[in-house]
Short mmCIF file of C-alpha atoms in Angstrom, two decimals:
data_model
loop_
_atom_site.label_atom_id
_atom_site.label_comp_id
_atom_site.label_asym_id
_atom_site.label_seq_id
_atom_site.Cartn_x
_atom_site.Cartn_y
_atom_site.Cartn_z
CA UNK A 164 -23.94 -74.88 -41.31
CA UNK A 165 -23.82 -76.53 -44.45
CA UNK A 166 -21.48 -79.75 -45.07
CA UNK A 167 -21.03 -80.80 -41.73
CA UNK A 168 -22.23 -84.48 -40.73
CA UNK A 169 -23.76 -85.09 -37.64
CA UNK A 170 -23.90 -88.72 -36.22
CA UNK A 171 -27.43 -89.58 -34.43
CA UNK A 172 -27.17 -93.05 -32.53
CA UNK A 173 -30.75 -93.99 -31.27
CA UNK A 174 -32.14 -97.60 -31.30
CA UNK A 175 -35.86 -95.89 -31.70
CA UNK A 176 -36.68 -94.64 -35.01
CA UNK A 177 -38.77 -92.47 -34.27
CA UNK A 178 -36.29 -90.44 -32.03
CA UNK A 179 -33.67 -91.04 -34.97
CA UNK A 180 -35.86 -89.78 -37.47
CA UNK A 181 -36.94 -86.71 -35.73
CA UNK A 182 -33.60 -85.46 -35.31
CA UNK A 183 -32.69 -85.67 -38.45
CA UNK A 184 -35.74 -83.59 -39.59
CA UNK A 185 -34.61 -80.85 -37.39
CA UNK A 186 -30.78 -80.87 -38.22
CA UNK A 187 -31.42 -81.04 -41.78
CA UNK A 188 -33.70 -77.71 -41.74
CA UNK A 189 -30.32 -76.36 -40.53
CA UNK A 190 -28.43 -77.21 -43.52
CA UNK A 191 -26.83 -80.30 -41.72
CA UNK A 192 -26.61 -83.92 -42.98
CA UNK A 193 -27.52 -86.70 -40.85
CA UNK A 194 -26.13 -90.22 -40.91
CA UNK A 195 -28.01 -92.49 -38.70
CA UNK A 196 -27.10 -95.72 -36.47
CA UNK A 197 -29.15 -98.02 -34.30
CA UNK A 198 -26.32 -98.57 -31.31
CA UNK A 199 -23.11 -98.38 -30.90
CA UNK A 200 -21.62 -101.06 -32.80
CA UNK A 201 -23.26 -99.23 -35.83
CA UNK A 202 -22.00 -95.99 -34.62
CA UNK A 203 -18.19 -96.63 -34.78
CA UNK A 204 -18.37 -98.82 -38.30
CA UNK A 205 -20.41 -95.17 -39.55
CA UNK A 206 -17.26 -92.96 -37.47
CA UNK A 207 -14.92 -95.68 -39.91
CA UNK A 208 -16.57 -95.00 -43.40
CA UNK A 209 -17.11 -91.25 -43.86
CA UNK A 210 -15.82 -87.97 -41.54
CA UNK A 211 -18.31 -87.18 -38.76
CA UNK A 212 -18.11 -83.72 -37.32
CA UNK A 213 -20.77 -84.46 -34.23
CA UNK A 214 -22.07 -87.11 -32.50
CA UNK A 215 -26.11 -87.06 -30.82
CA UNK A 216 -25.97 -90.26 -28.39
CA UNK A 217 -28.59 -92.46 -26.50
CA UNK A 218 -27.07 -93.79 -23.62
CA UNK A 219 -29.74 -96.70 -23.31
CA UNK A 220 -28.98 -99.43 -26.24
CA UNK A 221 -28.63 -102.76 -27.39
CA UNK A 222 -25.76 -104.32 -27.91
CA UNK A 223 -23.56 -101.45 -27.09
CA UNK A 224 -24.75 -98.53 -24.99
CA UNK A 225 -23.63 -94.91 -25.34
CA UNK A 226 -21.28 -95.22 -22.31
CA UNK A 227 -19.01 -97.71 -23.36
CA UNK A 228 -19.39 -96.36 -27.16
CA UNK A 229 -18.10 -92.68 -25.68
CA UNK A 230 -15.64 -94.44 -24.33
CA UNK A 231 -14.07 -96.16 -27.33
CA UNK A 232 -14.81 -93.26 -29.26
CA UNK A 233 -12.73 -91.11 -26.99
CA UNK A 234 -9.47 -93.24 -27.65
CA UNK A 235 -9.34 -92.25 -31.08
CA UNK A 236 -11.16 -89.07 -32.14
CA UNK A 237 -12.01 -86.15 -30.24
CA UNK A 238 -15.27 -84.77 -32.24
CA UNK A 239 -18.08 -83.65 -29.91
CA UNK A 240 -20.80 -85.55 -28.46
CA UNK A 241 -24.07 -84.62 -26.87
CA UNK A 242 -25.83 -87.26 -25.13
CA UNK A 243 -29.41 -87.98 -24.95
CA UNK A 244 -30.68 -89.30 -21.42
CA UNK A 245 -33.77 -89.63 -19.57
CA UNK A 246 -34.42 -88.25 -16.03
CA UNK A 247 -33.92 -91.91 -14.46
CA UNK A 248 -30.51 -91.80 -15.94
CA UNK A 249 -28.99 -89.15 -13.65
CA UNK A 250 -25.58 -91.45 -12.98
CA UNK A 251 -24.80 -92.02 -16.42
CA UNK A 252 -25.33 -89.08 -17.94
CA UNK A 253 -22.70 -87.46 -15.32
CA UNK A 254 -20.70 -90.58 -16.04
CA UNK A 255 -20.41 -89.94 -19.70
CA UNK A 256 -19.80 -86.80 -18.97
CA UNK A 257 -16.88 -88.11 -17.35
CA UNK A 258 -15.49 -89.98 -19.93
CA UNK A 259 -15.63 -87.77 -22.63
CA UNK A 260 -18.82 -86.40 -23.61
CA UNK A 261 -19.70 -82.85 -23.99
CA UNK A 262 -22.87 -82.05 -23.23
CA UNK A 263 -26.05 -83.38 -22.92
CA UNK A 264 -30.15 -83.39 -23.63
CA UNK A 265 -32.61 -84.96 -21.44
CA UNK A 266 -35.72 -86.55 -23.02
CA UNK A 267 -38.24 -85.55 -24.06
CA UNK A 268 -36.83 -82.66 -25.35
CA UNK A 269 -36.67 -79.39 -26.98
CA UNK A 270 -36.42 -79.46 -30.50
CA UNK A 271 -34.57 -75.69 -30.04
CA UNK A 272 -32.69 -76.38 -27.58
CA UNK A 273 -31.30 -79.53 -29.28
CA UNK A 274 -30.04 -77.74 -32.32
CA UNK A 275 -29.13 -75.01 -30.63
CA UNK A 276 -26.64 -77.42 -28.36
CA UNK A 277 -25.78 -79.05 -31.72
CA UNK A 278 -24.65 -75.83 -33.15
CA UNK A 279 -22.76 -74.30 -29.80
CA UNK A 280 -20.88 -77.39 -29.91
CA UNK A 281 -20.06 -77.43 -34.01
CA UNK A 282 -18.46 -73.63 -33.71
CA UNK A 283 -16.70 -74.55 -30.66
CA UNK A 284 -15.50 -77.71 -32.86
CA UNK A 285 -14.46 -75.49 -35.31
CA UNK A 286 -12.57 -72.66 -33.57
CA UNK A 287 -10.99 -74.65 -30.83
CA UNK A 288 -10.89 -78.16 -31.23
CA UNK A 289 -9.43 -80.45 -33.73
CA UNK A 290 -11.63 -80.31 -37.10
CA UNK A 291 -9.10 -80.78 -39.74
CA UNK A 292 -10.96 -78.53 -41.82
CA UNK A 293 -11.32 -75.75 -39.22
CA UNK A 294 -8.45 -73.46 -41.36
CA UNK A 295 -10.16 -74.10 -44.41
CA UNK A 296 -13.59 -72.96 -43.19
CA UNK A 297 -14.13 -69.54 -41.19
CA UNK A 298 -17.65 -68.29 -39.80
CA UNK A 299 -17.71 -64.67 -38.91
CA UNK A 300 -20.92 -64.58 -37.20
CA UNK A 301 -22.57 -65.92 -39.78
CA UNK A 302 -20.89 -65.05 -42.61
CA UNK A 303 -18.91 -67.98 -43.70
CA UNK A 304 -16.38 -69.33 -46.13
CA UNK A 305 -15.22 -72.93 -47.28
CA UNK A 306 -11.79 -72.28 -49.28
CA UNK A 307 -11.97 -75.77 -50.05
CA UNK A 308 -15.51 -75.22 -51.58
CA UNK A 309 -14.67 -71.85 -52.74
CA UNK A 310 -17.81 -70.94 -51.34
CA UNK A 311 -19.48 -68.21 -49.21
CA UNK A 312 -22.85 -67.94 -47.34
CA UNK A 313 -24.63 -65.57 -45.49
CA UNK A 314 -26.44 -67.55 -42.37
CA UNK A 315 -25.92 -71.00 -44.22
CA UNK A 316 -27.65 -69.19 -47.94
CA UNK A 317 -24.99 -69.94 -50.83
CA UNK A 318 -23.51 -66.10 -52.43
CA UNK A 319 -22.75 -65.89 -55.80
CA UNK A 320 -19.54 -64.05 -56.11
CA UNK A 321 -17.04 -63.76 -59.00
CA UNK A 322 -13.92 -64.90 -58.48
CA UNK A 323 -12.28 -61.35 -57.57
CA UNK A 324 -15.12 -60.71 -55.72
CA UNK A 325 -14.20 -64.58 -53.77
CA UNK A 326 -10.58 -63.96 -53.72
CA UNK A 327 -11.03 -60.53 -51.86
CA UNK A 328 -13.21 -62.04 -49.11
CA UNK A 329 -11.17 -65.16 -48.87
CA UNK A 330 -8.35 -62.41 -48.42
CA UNK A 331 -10.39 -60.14 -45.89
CA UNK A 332 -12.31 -62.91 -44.11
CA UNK A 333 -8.78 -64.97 -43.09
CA UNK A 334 -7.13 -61.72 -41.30
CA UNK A 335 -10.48 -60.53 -39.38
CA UNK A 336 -9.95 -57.42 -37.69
CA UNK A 337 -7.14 -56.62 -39.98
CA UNK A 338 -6.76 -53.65 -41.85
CA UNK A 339 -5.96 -54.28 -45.78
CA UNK A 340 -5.08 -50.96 -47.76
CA UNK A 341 -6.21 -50.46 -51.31
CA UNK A 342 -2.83 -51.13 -52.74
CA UNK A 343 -2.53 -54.39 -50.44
CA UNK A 344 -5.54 -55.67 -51.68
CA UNK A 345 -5.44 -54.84 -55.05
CA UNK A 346 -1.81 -56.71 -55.70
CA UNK A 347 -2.92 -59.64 -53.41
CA UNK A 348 -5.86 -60.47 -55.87
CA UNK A 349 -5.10 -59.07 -59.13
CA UNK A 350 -1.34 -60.29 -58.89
CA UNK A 351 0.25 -57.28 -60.19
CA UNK A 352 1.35 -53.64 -58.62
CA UNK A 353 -1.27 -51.30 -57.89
CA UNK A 354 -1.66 -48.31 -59.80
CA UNK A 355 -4.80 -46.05 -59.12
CA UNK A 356 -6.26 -49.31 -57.94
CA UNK A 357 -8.73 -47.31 -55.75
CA UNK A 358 -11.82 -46.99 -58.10
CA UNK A 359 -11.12 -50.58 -59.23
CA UNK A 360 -11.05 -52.01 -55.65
CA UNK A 361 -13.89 -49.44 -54.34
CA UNK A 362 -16.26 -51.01 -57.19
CA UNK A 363 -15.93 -54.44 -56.24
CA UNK A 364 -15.66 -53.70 -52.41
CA UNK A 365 -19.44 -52.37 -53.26
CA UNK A 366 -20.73 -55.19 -55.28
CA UNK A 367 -19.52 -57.34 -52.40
CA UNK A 368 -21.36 -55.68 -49.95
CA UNK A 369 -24.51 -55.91 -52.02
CA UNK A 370 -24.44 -59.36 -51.86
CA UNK A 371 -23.11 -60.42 -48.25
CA UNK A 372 -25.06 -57.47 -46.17
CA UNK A 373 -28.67 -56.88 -45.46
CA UNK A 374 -27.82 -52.73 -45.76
CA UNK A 375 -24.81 -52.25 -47.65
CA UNK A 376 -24.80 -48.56 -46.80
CA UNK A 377 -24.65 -49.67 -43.05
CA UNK A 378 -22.13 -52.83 -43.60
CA UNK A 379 -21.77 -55.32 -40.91
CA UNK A 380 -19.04 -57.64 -41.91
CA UNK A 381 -17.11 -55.27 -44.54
CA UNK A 382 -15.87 -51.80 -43.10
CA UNK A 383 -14.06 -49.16 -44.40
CA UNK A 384 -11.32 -47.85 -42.23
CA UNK A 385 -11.21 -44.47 -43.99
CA UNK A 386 -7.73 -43.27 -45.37
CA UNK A 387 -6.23 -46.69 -44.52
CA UNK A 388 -8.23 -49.71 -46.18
CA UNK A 389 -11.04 -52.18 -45.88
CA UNK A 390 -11.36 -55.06 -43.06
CA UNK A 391 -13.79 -57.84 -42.21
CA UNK A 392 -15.05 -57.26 -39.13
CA UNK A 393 -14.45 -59.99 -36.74
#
């Protein structure tokens, strides 16, 4: 889940600082704040794409930062809250926040809620940069980037090789034939494209599948074309 920036608003270090190890072994950056005062000036000066929130802080506390939050952006939050804070955490809940983590807790199940929350982001919610970046399960691609990964590890494609998983990956489940994707790419009518196509379809696979004889995300629908499974 690489370039995504995830907001961590703790006024303990410690807490703030352990987060960010764990996120960051996930390929995510971190931007810290202390409270909430800090929080919104950090949501004003670069995009955020997830917020991790104490609800206990100085000067202003994750409720009433939620709140103000919620007028103007709609990017998820997870809230951090000990046992004795039963009411607020439903009450943030309430007003906007997503989920939540109780403290002390689980380093896995933190990133895991972290990452449910990002794809959900992504495919349903308002990320302006959810049509520029599609995840198939782990296979993902950043047009703006012009990059793919495989489970967040950077491919090295050429730029036929990009342009016919760019073209695959943004019709999942759609069936391209050889001709279709040969004129799409290579910008000119197809003729006896198949070899052409068929060699690169391979190289492809060798780089984006653990068994490229047994292909996960590119299939062959045989007499018809090649698809990216969704």
């Amino acid at each position: 889940m690489n370039d995504f920036n995830v907001l961590v608003v703790d006024d303990e270090k410690e807490i703030r600082d352990a987060i960010e190890i764990y996120l960051k072994n996930e390929g995510i950056t971190v931007v810290q704040a202390r409270d909430g005062i800090e929080a919104l000036e950090k949501l004003d000066e670069q995009p955020i794409h997830l917020i991790v929130m104490d609800i206990m802080m100085p000067k202003l506390d994750g409720i009433s930062t939620t709140f103000k939050i919620r007028e103007q952006k709609n990017i998820p939050i997870i809230i951090l809250s000990a046992k004795s804070e039963d009411t607020d955490k439903v009450l943030g809940l309430q007003i906007g926040a997503d989920d939540y983590v109780t403290k002390p807790f689980n380093p896995l199940e933190l990133i895991a809620r972290v990452k449910s929350q990002l794809r959900r982001y992504i495919t349903l919610g308002t990320y302006e940069g959810k049509r520029n970046f599609i995840d198939l399960n782990g296979l993902t691609l950043d047009k703006e980037a012009k990059e793919v990964a495989i489970n967040g590890d950077s491919v090295k494609l050429t730029p036929i090789e990009y342009k016919i998983v760019e073209l695959l990956m943004s019709y999942p489940g759609r069936v391209f034939s050889i001709n279709d994707i040969y004129e799409r790419v290579w910008k000119e009518p197809s003729y006896n494209a198949e070899n052409t196509v068929a060699v690169h379809i391979r190289k492809i696979r060798e780089k984006i599948e653990i068994d490229p004889k047994n292909p996960r995300y590119l299939k062959v629908v045989w007499g018809i074309g090649y698809k990216m499974e969704k």
